[in-house]
PDB file of C-alpha atoms in Angstrom:
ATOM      1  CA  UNK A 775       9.877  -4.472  -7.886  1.00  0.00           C
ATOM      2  CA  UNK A 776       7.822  -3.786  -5.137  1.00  0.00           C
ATOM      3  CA  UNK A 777       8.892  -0.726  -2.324  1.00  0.00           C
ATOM      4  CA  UNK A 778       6.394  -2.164   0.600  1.00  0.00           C
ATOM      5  CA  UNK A 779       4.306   0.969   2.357  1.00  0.00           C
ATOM      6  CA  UNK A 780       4.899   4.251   2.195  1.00  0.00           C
ATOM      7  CA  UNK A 781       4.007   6.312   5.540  1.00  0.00           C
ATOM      8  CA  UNK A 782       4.030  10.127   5.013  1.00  0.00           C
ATOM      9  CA  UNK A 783       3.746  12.482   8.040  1.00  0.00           C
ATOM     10  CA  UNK A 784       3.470  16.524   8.399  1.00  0.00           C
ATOM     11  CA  UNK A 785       6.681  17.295   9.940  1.00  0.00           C
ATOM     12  CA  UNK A 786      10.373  16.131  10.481  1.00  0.00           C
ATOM     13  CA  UNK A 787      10.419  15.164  14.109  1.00  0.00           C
ATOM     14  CA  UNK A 788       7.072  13.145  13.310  1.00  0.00           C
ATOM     15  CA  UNK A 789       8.811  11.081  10.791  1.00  0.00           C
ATOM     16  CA  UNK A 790      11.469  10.456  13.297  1.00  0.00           C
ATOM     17  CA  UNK A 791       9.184   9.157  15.836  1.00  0.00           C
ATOM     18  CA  UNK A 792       8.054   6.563  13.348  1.00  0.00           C
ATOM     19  CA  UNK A 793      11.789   5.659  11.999  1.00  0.00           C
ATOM     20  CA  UNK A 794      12.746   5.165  15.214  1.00  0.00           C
ATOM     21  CA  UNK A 795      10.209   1.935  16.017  1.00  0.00           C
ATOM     22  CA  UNK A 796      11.050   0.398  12.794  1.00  0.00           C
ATOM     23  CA  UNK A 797      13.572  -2.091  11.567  1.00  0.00           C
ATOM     24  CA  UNK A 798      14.626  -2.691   7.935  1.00  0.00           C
ATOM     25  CA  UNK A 799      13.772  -1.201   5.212  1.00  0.00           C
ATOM     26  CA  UNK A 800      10.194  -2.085   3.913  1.00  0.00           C
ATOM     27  CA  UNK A 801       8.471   0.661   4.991  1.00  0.00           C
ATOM     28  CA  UNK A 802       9.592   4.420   3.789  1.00  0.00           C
ATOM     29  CA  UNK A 803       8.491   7.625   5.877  1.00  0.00           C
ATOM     30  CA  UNK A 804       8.710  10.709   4.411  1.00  0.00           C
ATOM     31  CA  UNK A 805       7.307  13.994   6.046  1.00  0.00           C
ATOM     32  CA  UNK A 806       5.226  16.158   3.348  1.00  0.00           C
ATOM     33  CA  UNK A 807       4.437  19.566   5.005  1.00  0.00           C
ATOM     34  CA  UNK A 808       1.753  20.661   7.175  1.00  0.00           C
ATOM     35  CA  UNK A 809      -1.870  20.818   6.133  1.00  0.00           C
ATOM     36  CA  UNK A 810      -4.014  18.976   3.097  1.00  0.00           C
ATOM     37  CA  UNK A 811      -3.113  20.703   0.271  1.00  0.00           C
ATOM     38  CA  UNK A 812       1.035  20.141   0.875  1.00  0.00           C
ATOM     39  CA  UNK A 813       0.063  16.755   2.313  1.00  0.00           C
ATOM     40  CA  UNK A 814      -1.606  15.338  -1.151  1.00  0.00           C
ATOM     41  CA  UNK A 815       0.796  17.575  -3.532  1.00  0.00           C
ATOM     42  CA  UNK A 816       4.220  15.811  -1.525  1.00  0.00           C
ATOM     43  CA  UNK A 817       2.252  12.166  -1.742  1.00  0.00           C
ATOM     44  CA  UNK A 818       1.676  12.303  -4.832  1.00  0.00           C
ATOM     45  CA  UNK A 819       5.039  13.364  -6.090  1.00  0.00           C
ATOM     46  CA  UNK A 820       6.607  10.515  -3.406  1.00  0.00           C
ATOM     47  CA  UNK A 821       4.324   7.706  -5.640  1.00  0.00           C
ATOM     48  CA  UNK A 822       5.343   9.483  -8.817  1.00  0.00           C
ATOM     49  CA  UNK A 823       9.243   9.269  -8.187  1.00  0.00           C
ATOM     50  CA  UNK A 824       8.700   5.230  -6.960  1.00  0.00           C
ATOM     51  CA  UNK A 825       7.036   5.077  -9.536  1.00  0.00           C
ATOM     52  CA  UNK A 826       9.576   6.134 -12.389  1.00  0.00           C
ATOM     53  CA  UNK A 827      12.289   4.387 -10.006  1.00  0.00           C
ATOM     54  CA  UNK A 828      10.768   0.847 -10.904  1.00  0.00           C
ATOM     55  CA  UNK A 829       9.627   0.622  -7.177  1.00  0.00           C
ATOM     56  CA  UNK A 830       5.649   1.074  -6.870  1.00  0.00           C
ATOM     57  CA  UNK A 831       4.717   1.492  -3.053  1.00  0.00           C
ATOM     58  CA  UNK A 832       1.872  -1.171  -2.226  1.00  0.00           C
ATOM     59  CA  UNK A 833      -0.007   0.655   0.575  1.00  0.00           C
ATOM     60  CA  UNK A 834       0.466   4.463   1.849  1.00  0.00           C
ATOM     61  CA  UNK A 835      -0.473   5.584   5.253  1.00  0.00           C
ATOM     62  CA  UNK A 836      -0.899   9.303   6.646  1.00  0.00           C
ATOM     63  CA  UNK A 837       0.867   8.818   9.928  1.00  0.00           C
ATOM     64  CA  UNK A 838       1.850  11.378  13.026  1.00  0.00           C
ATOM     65  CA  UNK A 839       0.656  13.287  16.163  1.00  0.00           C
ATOM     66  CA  UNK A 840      -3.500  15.217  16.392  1.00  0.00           C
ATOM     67  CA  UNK A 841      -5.798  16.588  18.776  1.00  0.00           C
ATOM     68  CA  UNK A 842      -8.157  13.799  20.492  1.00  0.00           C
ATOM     69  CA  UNK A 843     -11.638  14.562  21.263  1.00  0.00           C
ATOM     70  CA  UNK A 844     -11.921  14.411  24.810  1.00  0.00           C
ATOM     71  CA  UNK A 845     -13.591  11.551  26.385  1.00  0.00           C
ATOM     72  CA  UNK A 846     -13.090   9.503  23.108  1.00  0.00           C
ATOM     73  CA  UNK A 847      -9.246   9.721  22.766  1.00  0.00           C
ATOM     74  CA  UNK A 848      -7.218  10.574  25.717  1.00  0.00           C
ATOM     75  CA  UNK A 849      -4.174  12.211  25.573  1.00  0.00           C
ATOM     76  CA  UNK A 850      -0.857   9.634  24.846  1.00  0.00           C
ATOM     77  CA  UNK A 851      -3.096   7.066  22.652  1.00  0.00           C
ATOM     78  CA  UNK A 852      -3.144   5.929  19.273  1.00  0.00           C
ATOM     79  CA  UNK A 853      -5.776   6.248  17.181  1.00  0.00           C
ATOM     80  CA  UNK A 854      -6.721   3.953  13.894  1.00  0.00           C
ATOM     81  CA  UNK A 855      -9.132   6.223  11.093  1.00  0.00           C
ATOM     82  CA  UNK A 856     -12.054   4.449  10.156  1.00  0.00           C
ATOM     83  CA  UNK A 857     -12.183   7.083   7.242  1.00  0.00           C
ATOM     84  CA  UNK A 858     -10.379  10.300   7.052  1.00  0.00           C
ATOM     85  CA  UNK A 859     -13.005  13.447   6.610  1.00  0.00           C
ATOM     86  CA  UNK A 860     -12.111  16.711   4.903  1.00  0.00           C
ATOM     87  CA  UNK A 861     -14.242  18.664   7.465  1.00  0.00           C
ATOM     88  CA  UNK A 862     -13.981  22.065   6.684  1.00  0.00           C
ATOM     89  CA  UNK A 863     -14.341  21.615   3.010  1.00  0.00           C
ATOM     90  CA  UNK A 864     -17.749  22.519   2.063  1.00  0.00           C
ATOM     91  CA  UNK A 865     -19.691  26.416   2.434  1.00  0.00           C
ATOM     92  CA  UNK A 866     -21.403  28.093   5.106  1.00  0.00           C
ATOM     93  CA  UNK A 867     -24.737  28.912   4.721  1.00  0.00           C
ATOM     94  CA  UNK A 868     -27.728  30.255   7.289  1.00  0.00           C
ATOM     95  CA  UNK A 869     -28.645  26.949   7.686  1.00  0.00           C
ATOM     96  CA  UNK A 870     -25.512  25.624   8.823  1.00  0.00           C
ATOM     97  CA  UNK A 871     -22.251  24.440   7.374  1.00  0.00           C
ATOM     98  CA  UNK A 872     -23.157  22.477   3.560  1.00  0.00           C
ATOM     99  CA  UNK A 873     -20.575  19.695   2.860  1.00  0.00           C
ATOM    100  CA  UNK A 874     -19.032  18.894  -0.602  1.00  0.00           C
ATOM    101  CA  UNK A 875     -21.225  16.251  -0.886  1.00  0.00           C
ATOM    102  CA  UNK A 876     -24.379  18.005   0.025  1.00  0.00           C
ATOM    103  CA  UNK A 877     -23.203  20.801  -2.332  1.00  0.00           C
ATOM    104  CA  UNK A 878     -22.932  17.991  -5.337  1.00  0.00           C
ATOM    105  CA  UNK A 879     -19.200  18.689  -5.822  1.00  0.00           C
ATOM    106  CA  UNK A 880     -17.787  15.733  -4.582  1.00  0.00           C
ATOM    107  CA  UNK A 881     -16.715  13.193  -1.817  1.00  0.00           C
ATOM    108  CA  UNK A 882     -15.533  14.426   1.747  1.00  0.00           C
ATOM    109  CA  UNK A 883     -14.780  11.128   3.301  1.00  0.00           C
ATOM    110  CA  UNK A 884     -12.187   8.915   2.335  1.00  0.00           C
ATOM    111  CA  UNK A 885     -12.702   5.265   4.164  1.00  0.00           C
ATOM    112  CA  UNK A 886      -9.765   3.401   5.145  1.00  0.00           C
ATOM    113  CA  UNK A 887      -8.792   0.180   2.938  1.00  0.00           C
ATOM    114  CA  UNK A 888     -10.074  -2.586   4.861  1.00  0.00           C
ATOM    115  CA  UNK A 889      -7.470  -5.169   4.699  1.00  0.00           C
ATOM    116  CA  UNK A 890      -4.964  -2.048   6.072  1.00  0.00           C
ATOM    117  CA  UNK A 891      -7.658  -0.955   8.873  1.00  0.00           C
ATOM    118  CA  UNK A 892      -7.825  -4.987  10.111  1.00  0.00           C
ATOM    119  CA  UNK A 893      -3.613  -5.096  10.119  1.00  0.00           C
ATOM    120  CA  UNK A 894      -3.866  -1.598  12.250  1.00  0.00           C
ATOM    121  CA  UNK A 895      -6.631  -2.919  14.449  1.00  0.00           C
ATOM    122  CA  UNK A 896      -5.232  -6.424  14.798  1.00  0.00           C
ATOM    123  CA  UNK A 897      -1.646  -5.120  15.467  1.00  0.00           C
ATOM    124  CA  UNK A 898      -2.627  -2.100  17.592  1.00  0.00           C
ATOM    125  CA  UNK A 899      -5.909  -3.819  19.671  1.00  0.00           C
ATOM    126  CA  UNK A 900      -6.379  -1.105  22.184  1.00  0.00           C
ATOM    127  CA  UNK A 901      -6.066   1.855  19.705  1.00  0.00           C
ATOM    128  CA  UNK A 902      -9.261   4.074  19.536  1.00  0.00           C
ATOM    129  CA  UNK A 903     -10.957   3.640  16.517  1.00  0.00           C
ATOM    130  CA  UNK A 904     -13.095   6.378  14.290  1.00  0.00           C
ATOM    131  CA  UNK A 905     -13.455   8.870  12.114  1.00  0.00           C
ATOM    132  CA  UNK A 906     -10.435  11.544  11.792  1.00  0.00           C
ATOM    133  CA  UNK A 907     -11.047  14.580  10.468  1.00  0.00           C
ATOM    134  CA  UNK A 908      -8.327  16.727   8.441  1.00  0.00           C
ATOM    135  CA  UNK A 909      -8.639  20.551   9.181  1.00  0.00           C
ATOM    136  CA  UNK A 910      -6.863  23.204   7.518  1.00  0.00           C
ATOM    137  CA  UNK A 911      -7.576  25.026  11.110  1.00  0.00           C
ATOM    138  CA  UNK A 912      -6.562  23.172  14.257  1.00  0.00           C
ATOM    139  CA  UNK A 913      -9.802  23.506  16.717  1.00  0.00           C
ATOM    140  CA  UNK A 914      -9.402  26.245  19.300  1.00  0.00           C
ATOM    141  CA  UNK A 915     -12.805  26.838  21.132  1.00  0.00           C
ATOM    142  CA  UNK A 916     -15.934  24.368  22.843  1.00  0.00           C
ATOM    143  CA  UNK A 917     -18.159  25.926  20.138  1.00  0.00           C
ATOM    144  CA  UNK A 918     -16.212  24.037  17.190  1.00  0.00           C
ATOM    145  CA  UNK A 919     -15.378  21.007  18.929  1.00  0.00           C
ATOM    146  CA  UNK A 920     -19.513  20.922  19.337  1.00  0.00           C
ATOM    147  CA  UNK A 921     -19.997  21.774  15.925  1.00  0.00           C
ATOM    148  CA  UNK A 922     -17.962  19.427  14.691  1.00  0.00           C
ATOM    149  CA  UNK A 923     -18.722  16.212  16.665  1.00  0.00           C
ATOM    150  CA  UNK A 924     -22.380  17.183  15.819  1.00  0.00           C
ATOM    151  CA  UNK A 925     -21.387  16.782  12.253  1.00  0.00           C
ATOM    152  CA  UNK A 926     -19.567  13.838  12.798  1.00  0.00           C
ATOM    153  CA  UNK A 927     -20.716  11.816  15.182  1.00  0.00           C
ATOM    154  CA  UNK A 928     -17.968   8.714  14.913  1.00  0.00           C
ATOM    155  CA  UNK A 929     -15.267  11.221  14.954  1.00  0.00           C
ATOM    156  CA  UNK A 930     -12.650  10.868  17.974  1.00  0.00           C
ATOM    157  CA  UNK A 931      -9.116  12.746  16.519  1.00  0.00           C
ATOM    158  CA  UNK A 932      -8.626  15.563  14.208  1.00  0.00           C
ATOM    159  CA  UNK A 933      -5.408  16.308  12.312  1.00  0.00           C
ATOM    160  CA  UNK A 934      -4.221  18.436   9.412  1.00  0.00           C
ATOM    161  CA  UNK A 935      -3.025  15.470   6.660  1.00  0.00           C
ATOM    162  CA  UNK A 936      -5.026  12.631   6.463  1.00  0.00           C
ATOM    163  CA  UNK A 937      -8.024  13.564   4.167  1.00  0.00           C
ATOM    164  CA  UNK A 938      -4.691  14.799   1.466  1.00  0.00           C
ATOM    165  CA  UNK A 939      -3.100  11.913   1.514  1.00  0.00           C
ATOM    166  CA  UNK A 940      -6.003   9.969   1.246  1.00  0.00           C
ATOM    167  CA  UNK A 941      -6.965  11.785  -2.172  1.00  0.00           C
ATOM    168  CA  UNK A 942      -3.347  11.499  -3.788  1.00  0.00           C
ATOM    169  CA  UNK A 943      -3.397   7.567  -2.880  1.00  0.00           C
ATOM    170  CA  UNK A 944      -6.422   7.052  -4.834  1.00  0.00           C
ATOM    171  CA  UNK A 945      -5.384   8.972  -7.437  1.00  0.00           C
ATOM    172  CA  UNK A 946      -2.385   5.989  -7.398  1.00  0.00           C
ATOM    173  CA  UNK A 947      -4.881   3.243  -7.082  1.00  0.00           C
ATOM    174  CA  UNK A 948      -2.993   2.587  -3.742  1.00  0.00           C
ATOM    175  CA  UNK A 949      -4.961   1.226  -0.398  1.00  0.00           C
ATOM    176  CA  UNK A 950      -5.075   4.617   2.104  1.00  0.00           C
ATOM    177  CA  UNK A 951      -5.252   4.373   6.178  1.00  0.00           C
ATOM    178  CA  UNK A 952      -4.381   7.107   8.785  1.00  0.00           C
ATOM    179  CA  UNK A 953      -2.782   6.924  12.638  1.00  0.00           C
ATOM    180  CA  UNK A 954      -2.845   8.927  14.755  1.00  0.00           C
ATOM    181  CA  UNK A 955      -0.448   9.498  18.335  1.00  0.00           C
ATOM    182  CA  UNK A 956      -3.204  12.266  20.172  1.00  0.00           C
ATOM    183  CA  UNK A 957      -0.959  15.016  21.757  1.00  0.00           C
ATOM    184  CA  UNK A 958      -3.418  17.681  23.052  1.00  0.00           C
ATOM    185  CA  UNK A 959      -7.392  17.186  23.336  1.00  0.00           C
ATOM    186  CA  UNK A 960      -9.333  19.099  21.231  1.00  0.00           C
ATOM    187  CA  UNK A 961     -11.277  21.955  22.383  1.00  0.00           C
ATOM    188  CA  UNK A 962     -10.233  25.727  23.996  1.00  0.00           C
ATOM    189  CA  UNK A 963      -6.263  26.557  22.728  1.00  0.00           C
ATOM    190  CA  UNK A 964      -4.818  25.468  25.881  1.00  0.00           C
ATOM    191  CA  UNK A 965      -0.832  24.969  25.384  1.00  0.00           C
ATOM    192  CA  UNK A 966      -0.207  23.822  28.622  1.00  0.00           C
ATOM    193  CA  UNK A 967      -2.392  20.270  28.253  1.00  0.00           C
ATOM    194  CA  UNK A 968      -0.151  19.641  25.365  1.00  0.00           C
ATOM    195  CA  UNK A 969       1.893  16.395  25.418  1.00  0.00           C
ATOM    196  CA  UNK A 970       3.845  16.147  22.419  1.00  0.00           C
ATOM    197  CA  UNK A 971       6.762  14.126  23.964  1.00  0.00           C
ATOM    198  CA  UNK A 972       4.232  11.200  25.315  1.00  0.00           C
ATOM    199  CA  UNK A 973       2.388  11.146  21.514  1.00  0.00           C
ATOM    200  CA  UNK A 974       5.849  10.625  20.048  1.00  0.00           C
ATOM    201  CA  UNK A 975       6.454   7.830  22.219  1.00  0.00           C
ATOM    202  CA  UNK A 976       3.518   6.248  21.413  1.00  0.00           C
ATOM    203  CA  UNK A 977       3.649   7.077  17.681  1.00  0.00           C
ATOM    204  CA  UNK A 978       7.370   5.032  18.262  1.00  0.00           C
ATOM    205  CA  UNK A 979       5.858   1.885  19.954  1.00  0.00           C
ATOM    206  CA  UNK A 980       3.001   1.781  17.351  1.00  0.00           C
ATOM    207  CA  UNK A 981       5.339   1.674  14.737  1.00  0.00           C
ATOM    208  CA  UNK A 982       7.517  -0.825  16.161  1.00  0.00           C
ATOM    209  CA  UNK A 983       4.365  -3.317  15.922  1.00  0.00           C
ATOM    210  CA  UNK A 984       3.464  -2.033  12.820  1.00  0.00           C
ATOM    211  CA  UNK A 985       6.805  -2.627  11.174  1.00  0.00           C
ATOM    212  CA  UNK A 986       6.143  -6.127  11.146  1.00  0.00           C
ATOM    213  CA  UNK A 987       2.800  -6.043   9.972  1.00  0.00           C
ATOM    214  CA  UNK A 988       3.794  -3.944   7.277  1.00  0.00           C
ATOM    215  CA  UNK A 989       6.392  -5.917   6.273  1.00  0.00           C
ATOM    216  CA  UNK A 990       4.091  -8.602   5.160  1.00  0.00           C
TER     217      UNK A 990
END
């Protein structure tokens, strides 16, 4: 039996923003703690119990609010991950920062399945599209935000969860995507610019189209 998608999120009030666009039951949200490490550890044990229940998700998706890099995601929209980026995981060296990859210990970039990034896209047309990357340290100054979009050049949104769920998913065999409501723009720790109410309202109304996507 068959328990449609699974959408995980960091945090309890993100997980109600997404409940409250949807109708039925064919998509489950779950929130699974801040940050990578709690994000893949409460995925994977989500999969595991459906799993054991009889009722296998089909798709997961890392879902909730992140910073937008500014003049690529403004403030209030929704952004679709072309692949979700673990990009602090790697070493520092006088050279510059050394990825997993470069370092021959692995993969940093997790792409989005392709038939879920063309139901996102199709259902969500004016999202921005790109590259998210998953931080265990939310961005605080101009000198990271440069760093990292000089890294990353098709990055627009950063987040804390994506690049975890992304890595317990495949460990399922399950198709992965990420979306993403932008609440603050990335850059200098600026409280004020915040806009967490408007990013839940959009996370609701993407969710209420994506409900009957998803329930395909």
């Amino acid at each position: 039996m068959d328990d449609g998608v699974l959408i995980v999120t960091a945090v309890p009030a993100e997980a109600d923003a997404v409940r409250a666009g949807l109708v039925g039951d064919a998509v489950t949200v779950e929130p699974v703690g801040v940050g990578p490490a709690a994000a893949a550890a409460g995925t994977a044990r989500l999969i595991a119990l459906a799993e054991a229940a009889g009722r296998p998700y089909r798709a997961v998706l890392s879902a909730g609010i992140g910073g937008g890099f500014p003049g690529l995601a403004p403030v209030g929209s929704i952004v679709v991950a072309t692949r979700s980026v673990a990009a602090d995981l790697g070493a520092e060296s006088p050279d510059g920062f050394l990825t997993l990859d470069e370092l021959g210990f692995g993969a940093t970039s997790a792409p989005a399945d392709p038939a879920l990034l063309e139901i996102l896209r199709s259902g969500l047309p004016h999202a921005v599209t790109g590259a998210v990357l998953t931080l265990g340290t939310v961005t605080g100054t101009t000198a990271t935000t440069l760093a990292l979009l000089a890294r990353h050049p098709d990055a627009v949104a950063e987040a804390m969860e994506g690049y975890g769920v992304a890595v317990a998913a495949a460990g399922a065999g399950l198709p992965f995507a990420e979306l993403r409501a932008v609440s603050n723009p990335i850059g200098p720790r600026d409280r004020s610019a915040w806009r967490i109410g408007d990013a839940f309202a959009a996370l609701t109304a993407a969710a209420t189209v994506l409900g009957k996507e998803l329930a395909g």
